């Protein structure tokens, strides 16, 4: 049995940015590209999706007219080898809404909601990738089946391209950067 019989070629060969751009939205859904390789993500739970959507709504309201907060689209971290990540929540410049691909210089904040199966990626791998790409702020949300989520905040040190740990919030998230926001975590 050959690899092609088990999985299509695009799942076991590096792809380029040009190849990826020729794919349909359906082909791109539910995947990320890391170092040119397709990484299939399992479907998120309803709790995960709801948390991301409600947080995006709150951030969108708090960010002001120059920024949008949305969920579930690619951020192109690098072209060669191709690396596209699909953060759970992205706060990006409003004037780039029609620019594709979204690049790190368009993005102010990315948020990942940790789920079973994404712990290492969200806690270690993506932190490093987002920092090296120059995204100013990273938040990681640890969810509980019952109770209020915990939000870990990180701020980019531009000299080292690494994140410094910020505050940890439960109950109410109250920040002044990247913009002022106060979010009741018990309501999301």
PDB file of C-alpha atoms in Angstrom:
ATOM      1  CA  UNK A   1       0.000   0.000   0.000  1.00  0.00           C
ATOM      2  CA  UNK A   2       1.434   3.378  -0.981  1.00  0.00           C
ATOM      3  CA  UNK A   3       1.157   6.629   0.942  1.00  0.00           C
ATOM      4  CA  UNK A   4      -1.041   7.999  -1.856  1.00  0.00           C
ATOM      5  CA  UNK A   5      -3.545   5.192  -1.246  1.00  0.00           C
ATOM      6  CA  UNK A   6      -3.772   6.155   2.435  1.00  0.00           C
ATOM      7  CA  UNK A   7      -3.786   9.950   2.094  1.00  0.00           C
ATOM      8  CA  UNK A   8      -3.687  12.445  -0.763  1.00  0.00           C
ATOM      9  CA  UNK A   9      -0.277  13.795  -1.811  1.00  0.00           C
ATOM     10  CA  UNK A  10      -0.861  17.182  -0.189  1.00  0.00           C
ATOM     11  CA  UNK A  11      -0.927  15.500   3.215  1.00  0.00           C
ATOM     12  CA  UNK A  12       2.601  14.096   2.987  1.00  0.00           C
ATOM     13  CA  UNK A  13       4.484  16.583   0.796  1.00  0.00           C
ATOM     14  CA  UNK A  14       5.450  20.172   1.468  1.00  0.00           C
ATOM     15  CA  UNK A  15       3.220  22.698  -0.243  1.00  0.00           C
ATOM     16  CA  UNK A  16       4.061  26.219  -1.315  1.00  0.00           C
ATOM     17  CA  UNK A  17       2.179  29.445  -0.736  1.00  0.00           C
ATOM     18  CA  UNK A  18       1.224  29.462  -4.425  1.00  0.00           C
ATOM     19  CA  UNK A  19      -0.250  25.959  -4.208  1.00  0.00           C
ATOM     20  CA  UNK A  20      -2.158  26.817  -1.031  1.00  0.00           C
ATOM     21  CA  UNK A  21      -3.619  29.959  -2.592  1.00  0.00           C
ATOM     22  CA  UNK A  22      -5.102  27.840  -5.392  1.00  0.00           C
ATOM     23  CA  UNK A  23      -7.096  25.721  -2.903  1.00  0.00           C
ATOM     24  CA  UNK A  24     -10.769  26.344  -2.233  1.00  0.00           C
ATOM     25  CA  UNK A  25     -12.089  27.580   1.131  1.00  0.00           C
ATOM     26  CA  UNK A  26     -13.403  24.065   1.774  1.00  0.00           C
ATOM     27  CA  UNK A  27      -9.924  22.585   1.292  1.00  0.00           C
ATOM     28  CA  UNK A  28      -8.419  25.124   3.702  1.00  0.00           C
ATOM     29  CA  UNK A  29     -11.013  24.701   6.452  1.00  0.00           C
ATOM     30  CA  UNK A  30      -9.855  22.842   9.534  1.00  0.00           C
ATOM     31  CA  UNK A  31      -6.161  22.852   8.647  1.00  0.00           C
ATOM     32  CA  UNK A  32      -3.038  24.819   9.350  1.00  0.00           C
ATOM     33  CA  UNK A  33       0.215  24.742   7.393  1.00  0.00           C
ATOM     34  CA  UNK A  34       3.412  24.397   9.432  1.00  0.00           C
ATOM     35  CA  UNK A  35       6.754  24.428   7.631  1.00  0.00           C
ATOM     36  CA  UNK A  36       4.925  23.574   4.415  1.00  0.00           C
ATOM     37  CA  UNK A  37       3.146  20.537   5.856  1.00  0.00           C
ATOM     38  CA  UNK A  38      -0.607  20.249   6.310  1.00  0.00           C
ATOM     39  CA  UNK A  39      -1.690  19.862   9.930  1.00  0.00           C
ATOM     40  CA  UNK A  40      -5.292  18.733  10.301  1.00  0.00           C
ATOM     41  CA  UNK A  41      -7.090  20.114  13.327  1.00  0.00           C
ATOM     42  CA  UNK A  42      -9.976  18.214  14.873  1.00  0.00           C
ATOM     43  CA  UNK A  43     -13.251  20.078  15.123  1.00  0.00           C
ATOM     44  CA  UNK A  44     -13.444  22.215  18.225  1.00  0.00           C
ATOM     45  CA  UNK A  45     -16.115  21.665  20.840  1.00  0.00           C
ATOM     46  CA  UNK A  46     -19.175  23.891  21.063  1.00  0.00           C
ATOM     47  CA  UNK A  47     -17.823  25.277  24.351  1.00  0.00           C
ATOM     48  CA  UNK A  48     -14.502  26.168  22.672  1.00  0.00           C
ATOM     49  CA  UNK A  49     -16.200  27.850  19.690  1.00  0.00           C
ATOM     50  CA  UNK A  50     -18.626  29.769  21.885  1.00  0.00           C
ATOM     51  CA  UNK A  51     -15.840  31.011  24.141  1.00  0.00           C
ATOM     52  CA  UNK A  52     -13.818  32.205  21.118  1.00  0.00           C
ATOM     53  CA  UNK A  53     -16.818  33.899  19.497  1.00  0.00           C
ATOM     54  CA  UNK A  54     -17.970  35.673  22.662  1.00  0.00           C
ATOM     55  CA  UNK A  55     -14.442  36.827  23.435  1.00  0.00           C
ATOM     56  CA  UNK A  56     -14.053  38.113  19.861  1.00  0.00           C
ATOM     57  CA  UNK A  57     -17.311  40.061  20.249  1.00  0.00           C
ATOM     58  CA  UNK A  58     -16.098  41.650  23.500  1.00  0.00           C
ATOM     59  CA  UNK A  59     -12.693  42.501  22.032  1.00  0.00           C
ATOM     60  CA  UNK A  60     -14.290  43.916  18.886  1.00  0.00           C
ATOM     61  CA  UNK A  61     -16.365  46.297  21.017  1.00  0.00           C
ATOM     62  CA  UNK A  62     -13.407  47.320  23.185  1.00  0.00           C
ATOM     63  CA  UNK A  63     -10.832  47.732  20.411  1.00  0.00           C
ATOM     64  CA  UNK A  64     -12.360  50.774  18.751  1.00  0.00           C
ATOM     65  CA  UNK A  65     -12.853  51.555  15.070  1.00  0.00           C
ATOM     66  CA  UNK A  66      -9.243  50.962  13.989  1.00  0.00           C
ATOM     67  CA  UNK A  67      -9.285  47.279  14.960  1.00  0.00           C
ATOM     68  CA  UNK A  68     -11.480  44.259  14.198  1.00  0.00           C
ATOM     69  CA  UNK A  69     -11.687  41.070  16.250  1.00  0.00           C
ATOM     70  CA  UNK A  70     -12.753  37.922  14.420  1.00  0.00           C
ATOM     71  CA  UNK A  71     -12.375  34.156  14.574  1.00  0.00           C
ATOM     72  CA  UNK A  72     -11.144  31.347  12.373  1.00  0.00           C
ATOM     73  CA  UNK A  73      -9.044  32.687   9.512  1.00  0.00           C
ATOM     74  CA  UNK A  74      -5.454  32.197   8.411  1.00  0.00           C
ATOM     75  CA  UNK A  75      -2.580  34.361   9.550  1.00  0.00           C
ATOM     76  CA  UNK A  76       0.442  33.901   7.255  1.00  0.00           C
ATOM     77  CA  UNK A  77       3.429  33.744   9.588  1.00  0.00           C
ATOM     78  CA  UNK A  78       5.954  33.025   6.830  1.00  0.00           C
ATOM     79  CA  UNK A  79       6.012  32.283   3.118  1.00  0.00           C
ATOM     80  CA  UNK A  80       8.962  29.856   2.905  1.00  0.00           C
ATOM     81  CA  UNK A  81       8.475  27.301   4.188  1.00  0.00           C
ATOM     82  CA  UNK A  82       4.803  28.156   4.272  1.00  0.00           C
ATOM     83  CA  UNK A  83       3.390  28.582   7.768  1.00  0.00           C
ATOM     84  CA  UNK A  84      -0.263  29.580   8.218  1.00  0.00           C
ATOM     85  CA  UNK A  85      -1.819  29.453  11.638  1.00  0.00           C
ATOM     86  CA  UNK A  86      -5.529  29.863  12.337  1.00  0.00           C
ATOM     87  CA  UNK A  87      -5.819  31.460  15.801  1.00  0.00           C
ATOM     88  CA  UNK A  88      -9.092  31.153  17.667  1.00  0.00           C
ATOM     89  CA  UNK A  89      -9.388  34.957  17.925  1.00  0.00           C
ATOM     90  CA  UNK A  90      -7.475  37.548  15.907  1.00  0.00           C
ATOM     91  CA  UNK A  91      -7.451  41.306  16.529  1.00  0.00           C
ATOM     92  CA  UNK A  92      -6.247  42.958  13.319  1.00  0.00           C
ATOM     93  CA  UNK A  93      -6.156  46.366  11.655  1.00  0.00           C
ATOM     94  CA  UNK A  94      -9.629  47.221  10.320  1.00  0.00           C
ATOM     95  CA  UNK A  95      -8.182  48.692   7.132  1.00  0.00           C
ATOM     96  CA  UNK A  96      -6.747  45.255   6.195  1.00  0.00           C
ATOM     97  CA  UNK A  97     -10.088  43.413   6.197  1.00  0.00           C
ATOM     98  CA  UNK A  98      -9.907  42.751   2.437  1.00  0.00           C
ATOM     99  CA  UNK A  99      -6.172  41.999   2.284  1.00  0.00           C
ATOM    100  CA  UNK A 100      -5.260  38.343   1.875  1.00  0.00           C
ATOM    101  CA  UNK A 101      -3.240  36.788   3.301  1.00  0.00           C
ATOM    102  CA  UNK A 102      -3.392  38.411   6.714  1.00  0.00           C
ATOM    103  CA  UNK A 103       0.181  38.934   7.834  1.00  0.00           C
ATOM    104  CA  UNK A 104       1.714  39.476  11.295  1.00  0.00           C
ATOM    105  CA  UNK A 105       2.093  43.222  10.695  1.00  0.00           C
ATOM    106  CA  UNK A 106      -1.712  43.418  10.356  1.00  0.00           C
ATOM    107  CA  UNK A 107      -2.268  41.655  13.696  1.00  0.00           C
ATOM    108  CA  UNK A 108      -2.225  43.183  17.180  1.00  0.00           C
ATOM    109  CA  UNK A 109      -3.348  40.222  19.302  1.00  0.00           C
ATOM    110  CA  UNK A 110      -3.938  36.503  18.840  1.00  0.00           C
ATOM    111  CA  UNK A 111      -5.830  34.329  21.302  1.00  0.00           C
ATOM    112  CA  UNK A 112      -5.757  30.553  21.519  1.00  0.00           C
ATOM    113  CA  UNK A 113      -8.316  28.581  23.500  1.00  0.00           C
ATOM    114  CA  UNK A 114      -6.625  25.427  24.787  1.00  0.00           C
ATOM    115  CA  UNK A 115      -8.512  22.206  24.106  1.00  0.00           C
ATOM    116  CA  UNK A 116      -7.685  18.570  24.739  1.00  0.00           C
ATOM    117  CA  UNK A 117      -5.183  17.710  22.052  1.00  0.00           C
ATOM    118  CA  UNK A 118      -3.888  21.268  21.565  1.00  0.00           C
ATOM    119  CA  UNK A 119      -2.150  21.759  24.921  1.00  0.00           C
ATOM    120  CA  UNK A 120       1.465  21.532  23.739  1.00  0.00           C
ATOM    121  CA  UNK A 121       0.820  23.429  20.531  1.00  0.00           C
ATOM    122  CA  UNK A 122      -1.027  26.296  22.240  1.00  0.00           C
ATOM    123  CA  UNK A 123       1.221  26.493  25.323  1.00  0.00           C
ATOM    124  CA  UNK A 124       4.627  26.132  23.646  1.00  0.00           C
ATOM    125  CA  UNK A 125       4.753  25.911  19.835  1.00  0.00           C
ATOM    126  CA  UNK A 126       2.384  28.715  18.832  1.00  0.00           C
ATOM    127  CA  UNK A 127       3.767  31.044  21.502  1.00  0.00           C
ATOM    128  CA  UNK A 128       7.192  30.800  19.863  1.00  0.00           C
ATOM    129  CA  UNK A 129       5.841  31.087  16.303  1.00  0.00           C
ATOM    130  CA  UNK A 130       3.693  34.153  17.018  1.00  0.00           C
ATOM    131  CA  UNK A 131       6.561  35.857  18.865  1.00  0.00           C
ATOM    132  CA  UNK A 132       9.089  35.174  16.079  1.00  0.00           C
ATOM    133  CA  UNK A 133       6.537  36.575  13.602  1.00  0.00           C
ATOM    134  CA  UNK A 134       6.384  39.799  15.652  1.00  0.00           C
ATOM    135  CA  UNK A 135       2.749  39.710  16.855  1.00  0.00           C
ATOM    136  CA  UNK A 136       2.622  42.114  19.808  1.00  0.00           C
ATOM    137  CA  UNK A 137       0.254  40.280  22.150  1.00  0.00           C
ATOM    138  CA  UNK A 138      -0.679  36.641  22.774  1.00  0.00           C
ATOM    139  CA  UNK A 139      -3.373  35.411  25.131  1.00  0.00           C
ATOM    140  CA  UNK A 140      -3.933  31.769  26.066  1.00  0.00           C
ATOM    141  CA  UNK A 141      -7.249  30.698  27.546  1.00  0.00           C
ATOM    142  CA  UNK A 142      -7.448  27.601  29.672  1.00  0.00           C
ATOM    143  CA  UNK A 143     -11.044  26.433  29.830  1.00  0.00           C
ATOM    144  CA  UNK A 144     -12.706  24.406  32.507  1.00  0.00           C
ATOM    145  CA  UNK A 145     -15.724  22.154  31.938  1.00  0.00           C
ATOM    146  CA  UNK A 146     -17.371  24.098  34.715  1.00  0.00           C
ATOM    147  CA  UNK A 147     -16.269  27.418  36.078  1.00  0.00           C
ATOM    148  CA  UNK A 148     -14.610  30.516  34.745  1.00  0.00           C
ATOM    149  CA  UNK A 149     -11.754  30.292  32.237  1.00  0.00           C
ATOM    150  CA  UNK A 150      -8.232  31.478  33.034  1.00  0.00           C
ATOM    151  CA  UNK A 151      -6.594  33.972  30.660  1.00  0.00           C
ATOM    152  CA  UNK A 152      -2.787  34.094  30.484  1.00  0.00           C
ATOM    153  CA  UNK A 153      -1.451  37.229  28.795  1.00  0.00           C
ATOM    154  CA  UNK A 154       1.876  37.714  27.043  1.00  0.00           C
ATOM    155  CA  UNK A 155       3.617  40.810  25.638  1.00  0.00           C
ATOM    156  CA  UNK A 156       6.229  40.705  22.874  1.00  0.00           C
ATOM    157  CA  UNK A 157       9.770  41.808  23.659  1.00  0.00           C
ATOM    158  CA  UNK A 158      10.713  43.129  20.202  1.00  0.00           C
ATOM    159  CA  UNK A 159      14.468  42.892  20.880  1.00  0.00           C
ATOM    160  CA  UNK A 160      14.399  39.143  21.526  1.00  0.00           C
ATOM    161  CA  UNK A 161      11.234  38.253  19.590  1.00  0.00           C
ATOM    162  CA  UNK A 162       9.999  36.330  22.610  1.00  0.00           C
ATOM    163  CA  UNK A 163       6.996  36.906  24.853  1.00  0.00           C
ATOM    164  CA  UNK A 164       7.189  38.118  28.420  1.00  0.00           C
ATOM    165  CA  UNK A 165       4.575  36.681  30.725  1.00  0.00           C
ATOM    166  CA  UNK A 166       1.931  39.160  31.729  1.00  0.00           C
ATOM    167  CA  UNK A 167      -0.975  38.928  34.116  1.00  0.00           C
ATOM    168  CA  UNK A 168      -3.248  35.940  34.625  1.00  0.00           C
ATOM    169  CA  UNK A 169      -6.955  36.641  34.915  1.00  0.00           C
ATOM    170  CA  UNK A 170      -9.967  34.767  36.187  1.00  0.00           C
ATOM    171  CA  UNK A 171     -13.305  36.332  37.005  1.00  0.00           C
ATOM    172  CA  UNK A 172     -12.749  39.658  35.271  1.00  0.00           C
ATOM    173  CA  UNK A 173     -10.139  40.333  32.617  1.00  0.00           C
ATOM    174  CA  UNK A 174      -9.097  43.977  32.934  1.00  0.00           C
ATOM    175  CA  UNK A 175      -6.297  45.224  30.689  1.00  0.00           C
ATOM    176  CA  UNK A 176      -4.966  48.550  29.450  1.00  0.00           C
ATOM    177  CA  UNK A 177      -2.895  47.053  26.618  1.00  0.00           C
ATOM    178  CA  UNK A 178      -3.137  46.456  23.754  1.00  0.00           C
ATOM    179  CA  UNK A 179      -6.231  48.596  24.458  1.00  0.00           C
ATOM    180  CA  UNK A 180      -8.458  49.114  27.467  1.00  0.00           C
ATOM    181  CA  UNK A 181     -10.865  46.234  27.999  1.00  0.00           C
ATOM    182  CA  UNK A 182     -12.849  44.838  30.889  1.00  0.00           C
ATOM    183  CA  UNK A 183     -14.482  41.466  30.240  1.00  0.00           C
ATOM    184  CA  UNK A 184     -16.501  39.388  32.679  1.00  0.00           C
ATOM    185  CA  UNK A 185     -15.059  35.938  32.022  1.00  0.00           C
ATOM    186  CA  UNK A 186     -17.933  34.319  33.872  1.00  0.00           C
ATOM    187  CA  UNK A 187     -20.263  35.546  31.119  1.00  0.00           C
ATOM    188  CA  UNK A 188     -18.330  34.067  28.210  1.00  0.00           C
TER     189      UNK A 188
END
